[in-house]
PDB file of C-alpha atoms in Angstrom:
ATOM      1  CA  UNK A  67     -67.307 161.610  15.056  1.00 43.00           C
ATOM      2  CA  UNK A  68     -67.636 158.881  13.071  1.00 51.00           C
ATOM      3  CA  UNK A  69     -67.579 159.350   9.209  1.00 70.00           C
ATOM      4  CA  UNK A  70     -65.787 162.549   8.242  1.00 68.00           C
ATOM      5  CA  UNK A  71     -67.896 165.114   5.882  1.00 76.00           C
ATOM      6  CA  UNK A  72     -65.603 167.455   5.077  1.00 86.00           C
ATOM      7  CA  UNK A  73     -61.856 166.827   5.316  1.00 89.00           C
ATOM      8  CA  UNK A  74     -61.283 163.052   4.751  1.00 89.00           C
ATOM      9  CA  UNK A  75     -58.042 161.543   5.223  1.00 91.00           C
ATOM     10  CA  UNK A  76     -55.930 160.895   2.103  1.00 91.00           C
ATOM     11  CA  UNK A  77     -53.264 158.537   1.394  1.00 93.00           C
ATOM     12  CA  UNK A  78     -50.923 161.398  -0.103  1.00 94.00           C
ATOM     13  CA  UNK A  79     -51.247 163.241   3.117  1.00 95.00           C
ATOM     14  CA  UNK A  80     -49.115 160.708   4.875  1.00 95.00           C
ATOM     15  CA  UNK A  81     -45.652 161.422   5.148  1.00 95.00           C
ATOM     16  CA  UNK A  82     -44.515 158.282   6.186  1.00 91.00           C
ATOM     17  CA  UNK A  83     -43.366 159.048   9.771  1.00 91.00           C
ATOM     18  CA  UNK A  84     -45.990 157.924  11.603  1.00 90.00           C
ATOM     19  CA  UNK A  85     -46.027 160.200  15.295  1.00 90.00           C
ATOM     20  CA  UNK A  86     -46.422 163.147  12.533  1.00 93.00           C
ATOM     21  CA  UNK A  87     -49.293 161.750  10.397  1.00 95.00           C
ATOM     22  CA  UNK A  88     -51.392 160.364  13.304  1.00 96.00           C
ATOM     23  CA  UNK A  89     -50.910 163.892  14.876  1.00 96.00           C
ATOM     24  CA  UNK A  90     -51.920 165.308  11.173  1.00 96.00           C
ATOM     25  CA  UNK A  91     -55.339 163.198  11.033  1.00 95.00           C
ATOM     26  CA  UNK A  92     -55.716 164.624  14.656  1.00 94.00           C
ATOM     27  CA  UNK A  93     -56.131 168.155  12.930  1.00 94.00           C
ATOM     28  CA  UNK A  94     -57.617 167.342   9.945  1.00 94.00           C
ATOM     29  CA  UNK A  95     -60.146 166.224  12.522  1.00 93.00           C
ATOM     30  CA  UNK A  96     -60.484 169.072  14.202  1.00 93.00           C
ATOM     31  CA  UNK A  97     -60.793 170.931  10.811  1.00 92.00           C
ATOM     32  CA  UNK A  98     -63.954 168.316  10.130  1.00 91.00           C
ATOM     33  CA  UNK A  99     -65.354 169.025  13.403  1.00 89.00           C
ATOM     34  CA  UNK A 100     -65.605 172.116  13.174  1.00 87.00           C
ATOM     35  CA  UNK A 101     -67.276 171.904   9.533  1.00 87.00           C
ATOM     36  CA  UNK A 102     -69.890 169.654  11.461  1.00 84.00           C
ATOM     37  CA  UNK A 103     -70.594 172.683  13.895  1.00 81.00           C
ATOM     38  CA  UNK A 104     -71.055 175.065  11.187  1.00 78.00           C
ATOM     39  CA  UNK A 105     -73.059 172.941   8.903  1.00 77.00           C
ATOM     40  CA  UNK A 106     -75.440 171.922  11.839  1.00 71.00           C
ATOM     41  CA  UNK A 107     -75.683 175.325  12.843  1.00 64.00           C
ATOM     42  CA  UNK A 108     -74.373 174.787  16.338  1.00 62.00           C
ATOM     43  CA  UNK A 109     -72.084 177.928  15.823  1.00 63.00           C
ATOM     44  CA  UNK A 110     -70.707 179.995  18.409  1.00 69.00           C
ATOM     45  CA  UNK A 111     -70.379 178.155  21.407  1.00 77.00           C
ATOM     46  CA  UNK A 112     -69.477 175.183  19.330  1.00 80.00           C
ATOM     47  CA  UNK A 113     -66.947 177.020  17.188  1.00 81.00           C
ATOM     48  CA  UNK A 114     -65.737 178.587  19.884  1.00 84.00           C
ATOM     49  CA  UNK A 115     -64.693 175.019  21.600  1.00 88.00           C
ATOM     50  CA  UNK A 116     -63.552 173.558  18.228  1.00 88.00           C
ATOM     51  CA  UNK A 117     -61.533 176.353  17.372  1.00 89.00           C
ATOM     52  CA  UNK A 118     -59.936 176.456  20.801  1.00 93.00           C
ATOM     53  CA  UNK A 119     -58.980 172.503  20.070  1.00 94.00           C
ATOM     54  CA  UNK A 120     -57.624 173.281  16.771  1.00 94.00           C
ATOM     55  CA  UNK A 121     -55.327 176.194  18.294  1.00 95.00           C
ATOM     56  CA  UNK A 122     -54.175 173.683  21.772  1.00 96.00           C
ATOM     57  CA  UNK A 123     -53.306 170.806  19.141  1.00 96.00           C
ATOM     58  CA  UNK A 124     -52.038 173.174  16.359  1.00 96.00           C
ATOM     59  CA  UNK A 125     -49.987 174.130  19.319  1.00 96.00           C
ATOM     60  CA  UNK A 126     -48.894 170.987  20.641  1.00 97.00           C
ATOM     61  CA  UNK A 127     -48.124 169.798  16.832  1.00 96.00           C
ATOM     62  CA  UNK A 128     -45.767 172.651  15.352  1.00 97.00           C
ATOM     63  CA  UNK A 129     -43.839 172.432  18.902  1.00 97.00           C
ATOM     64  CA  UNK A 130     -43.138 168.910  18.328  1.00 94.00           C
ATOM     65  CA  UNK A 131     -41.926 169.387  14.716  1.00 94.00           C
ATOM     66  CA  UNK A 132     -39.975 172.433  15.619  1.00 95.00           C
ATOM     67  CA  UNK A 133     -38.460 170.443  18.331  1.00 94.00           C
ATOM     68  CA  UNK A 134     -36.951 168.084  15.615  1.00 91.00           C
ATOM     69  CA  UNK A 135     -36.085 170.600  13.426  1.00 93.00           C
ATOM     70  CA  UNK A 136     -33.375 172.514  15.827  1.00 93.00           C
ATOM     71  CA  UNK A 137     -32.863 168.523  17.487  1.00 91.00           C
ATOM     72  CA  UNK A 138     -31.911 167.841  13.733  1.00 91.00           C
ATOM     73  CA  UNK A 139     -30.345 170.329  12.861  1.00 91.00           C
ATOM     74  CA  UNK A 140     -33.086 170.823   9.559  1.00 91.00           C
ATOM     75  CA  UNK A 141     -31.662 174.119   7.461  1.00 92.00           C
ATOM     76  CA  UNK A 142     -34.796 174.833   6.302  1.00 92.00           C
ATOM     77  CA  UNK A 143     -36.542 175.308  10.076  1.00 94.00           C
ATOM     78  CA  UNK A 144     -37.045 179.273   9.848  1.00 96.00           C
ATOM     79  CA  UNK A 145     -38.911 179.348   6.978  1.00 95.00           C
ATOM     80  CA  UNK A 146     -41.492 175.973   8.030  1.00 96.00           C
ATOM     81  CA  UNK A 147     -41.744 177.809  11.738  1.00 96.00           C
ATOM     82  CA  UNK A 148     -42.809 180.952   9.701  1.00 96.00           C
ATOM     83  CA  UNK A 149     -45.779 179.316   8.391  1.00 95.00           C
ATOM     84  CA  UNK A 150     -46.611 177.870  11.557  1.00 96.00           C
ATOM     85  CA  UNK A 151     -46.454 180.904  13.166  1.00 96.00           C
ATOM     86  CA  UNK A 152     -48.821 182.417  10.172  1.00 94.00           C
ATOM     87  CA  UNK A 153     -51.560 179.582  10.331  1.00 95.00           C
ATOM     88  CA  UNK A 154     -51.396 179.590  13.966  1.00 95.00           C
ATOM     89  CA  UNK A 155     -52.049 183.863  13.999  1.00 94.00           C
ATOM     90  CA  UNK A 156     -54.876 182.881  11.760  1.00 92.00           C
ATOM     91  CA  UNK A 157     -56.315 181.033  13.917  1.00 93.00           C
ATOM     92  CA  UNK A 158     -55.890 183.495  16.488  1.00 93.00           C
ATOM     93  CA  UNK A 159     -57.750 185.897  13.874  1.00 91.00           C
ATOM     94  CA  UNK A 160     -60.727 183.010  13.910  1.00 88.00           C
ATOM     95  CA  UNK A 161     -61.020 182.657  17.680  1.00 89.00           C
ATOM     96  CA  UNK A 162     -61.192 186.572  17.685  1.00 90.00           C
ATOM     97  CA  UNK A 163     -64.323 186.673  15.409  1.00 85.00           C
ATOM     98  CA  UNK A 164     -66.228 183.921  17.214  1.00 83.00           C
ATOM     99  CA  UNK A 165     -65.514 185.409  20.483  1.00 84.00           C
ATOM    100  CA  UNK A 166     -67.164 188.709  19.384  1.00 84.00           C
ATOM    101  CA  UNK A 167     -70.113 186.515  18.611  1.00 79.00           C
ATOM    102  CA  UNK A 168     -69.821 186.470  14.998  1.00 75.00           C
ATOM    103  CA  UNK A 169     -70.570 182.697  13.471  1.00 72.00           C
ATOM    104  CA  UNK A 170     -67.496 181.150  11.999  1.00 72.00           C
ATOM    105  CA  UNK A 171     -67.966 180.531   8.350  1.00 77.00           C
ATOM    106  CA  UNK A 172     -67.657 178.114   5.680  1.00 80.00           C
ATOM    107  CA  UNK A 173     -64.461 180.279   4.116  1.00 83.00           C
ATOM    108  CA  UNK A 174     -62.866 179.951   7.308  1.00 86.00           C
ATOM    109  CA  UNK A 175     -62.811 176.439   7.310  1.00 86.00           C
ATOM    110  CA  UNK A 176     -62.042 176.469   3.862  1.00 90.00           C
ATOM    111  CA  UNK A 177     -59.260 178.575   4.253  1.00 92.00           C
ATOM    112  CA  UNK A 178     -58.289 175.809   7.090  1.00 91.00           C
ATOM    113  CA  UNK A 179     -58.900 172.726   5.390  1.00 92.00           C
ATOM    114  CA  UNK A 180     -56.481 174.312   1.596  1.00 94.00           C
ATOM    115  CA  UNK A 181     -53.515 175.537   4.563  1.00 94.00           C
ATOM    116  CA  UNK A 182     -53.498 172.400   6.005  1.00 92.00           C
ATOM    117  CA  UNK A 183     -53.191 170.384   2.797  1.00 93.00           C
ATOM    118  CA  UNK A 184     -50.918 172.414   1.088  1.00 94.00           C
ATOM    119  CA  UNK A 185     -48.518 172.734   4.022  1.00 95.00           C
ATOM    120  CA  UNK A 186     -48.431 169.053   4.296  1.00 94.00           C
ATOM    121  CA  UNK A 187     -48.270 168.218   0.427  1.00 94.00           C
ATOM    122  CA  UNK A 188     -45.790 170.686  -0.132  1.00 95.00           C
ATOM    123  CA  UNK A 189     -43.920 171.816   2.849  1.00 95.00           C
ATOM    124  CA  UNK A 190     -43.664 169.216   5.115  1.00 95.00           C
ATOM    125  CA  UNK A 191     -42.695 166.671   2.283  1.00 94.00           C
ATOM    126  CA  UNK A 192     -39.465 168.819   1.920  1.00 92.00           C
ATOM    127  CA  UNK A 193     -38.471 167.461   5.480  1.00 92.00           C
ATOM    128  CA  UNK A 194     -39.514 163.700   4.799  1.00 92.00           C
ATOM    129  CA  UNK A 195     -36.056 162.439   3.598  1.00 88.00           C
ATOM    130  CA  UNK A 196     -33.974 164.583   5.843  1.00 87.00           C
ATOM    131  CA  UNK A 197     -36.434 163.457   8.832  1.00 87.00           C
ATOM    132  CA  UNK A 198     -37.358 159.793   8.377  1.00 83.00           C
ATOM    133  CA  UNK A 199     -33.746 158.004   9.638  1.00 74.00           C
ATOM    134  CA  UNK A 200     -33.550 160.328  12.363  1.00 78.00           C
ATOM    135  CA  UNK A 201     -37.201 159.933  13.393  1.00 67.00           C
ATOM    136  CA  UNK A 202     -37.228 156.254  13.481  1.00 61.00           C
ATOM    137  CA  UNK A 203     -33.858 156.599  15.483  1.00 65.00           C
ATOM    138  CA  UNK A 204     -35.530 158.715  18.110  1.00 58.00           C
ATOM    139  CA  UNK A 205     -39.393 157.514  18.290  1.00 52.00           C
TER     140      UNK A 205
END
């Protein structure tokens, strides 16, 4: 994909450690790709390898964060695996619909896309200071 249409990177999304914001633009790209399926009409079987992507890397991501938070010792870890564990059952929920044969929607990328950028504007910026000496320790 070349030019994203739908969820474009933003300079406030980074959080300044840089495995976590490359592995952010990773989903946001996902999120865009599957955007690009929907808009060119190239639903089901599309969505249903997009949104398979999204859950494997959603996956892969929130492990690796979680892994830092109990490696770290980070106080505020059950609440931040809670919404993992929401977004993730939501996408569960999505993969569900598409697999009946239903056509993923615009909402539910919507609803992807305003998750995504909330968690990371407002959750995952709670970790930044606690994170970023021990991250650049480690990586």
């Amino acid at each position: 994909m070349n030019e994203r249409k739908f969820f474009p990177w933003k300079p406030e999304y980074n959080l300044g450690i840089e495995l976590i914001d490359n592995q952010h633009q990773q989903l946001t790209g996902i999120i865009d790709e599957l955007f690009v399926s929907v808009q060119e009409l190239k639903q089901i079987e599309q969505a249903k390898i997009v949104i398979q992507k999204l859950f494997d890397y959603t996956e892969f991501h929130f492990g690796m964060e979680e892994k830092y938070f109990e490696k770290f010792g980070w106080k505020e870890s059950p609440l931040h695996k809670a919404e993992h564990k929401k977004f993730v059952n939501k996408i569960l929920e999505f993969q569900k619909v598409v697999d009946k044969g239903l056509p993923a929607t615009f909402q539910i990328i919507i609803f992807l896309k305003d998750w995504f950028a909330n968690h990371v504007l407002v959750s995952d910026k709670q970790y930044v200071s606690f994170f970023k000496d021990k991250m650049d320790k480690v990586i």
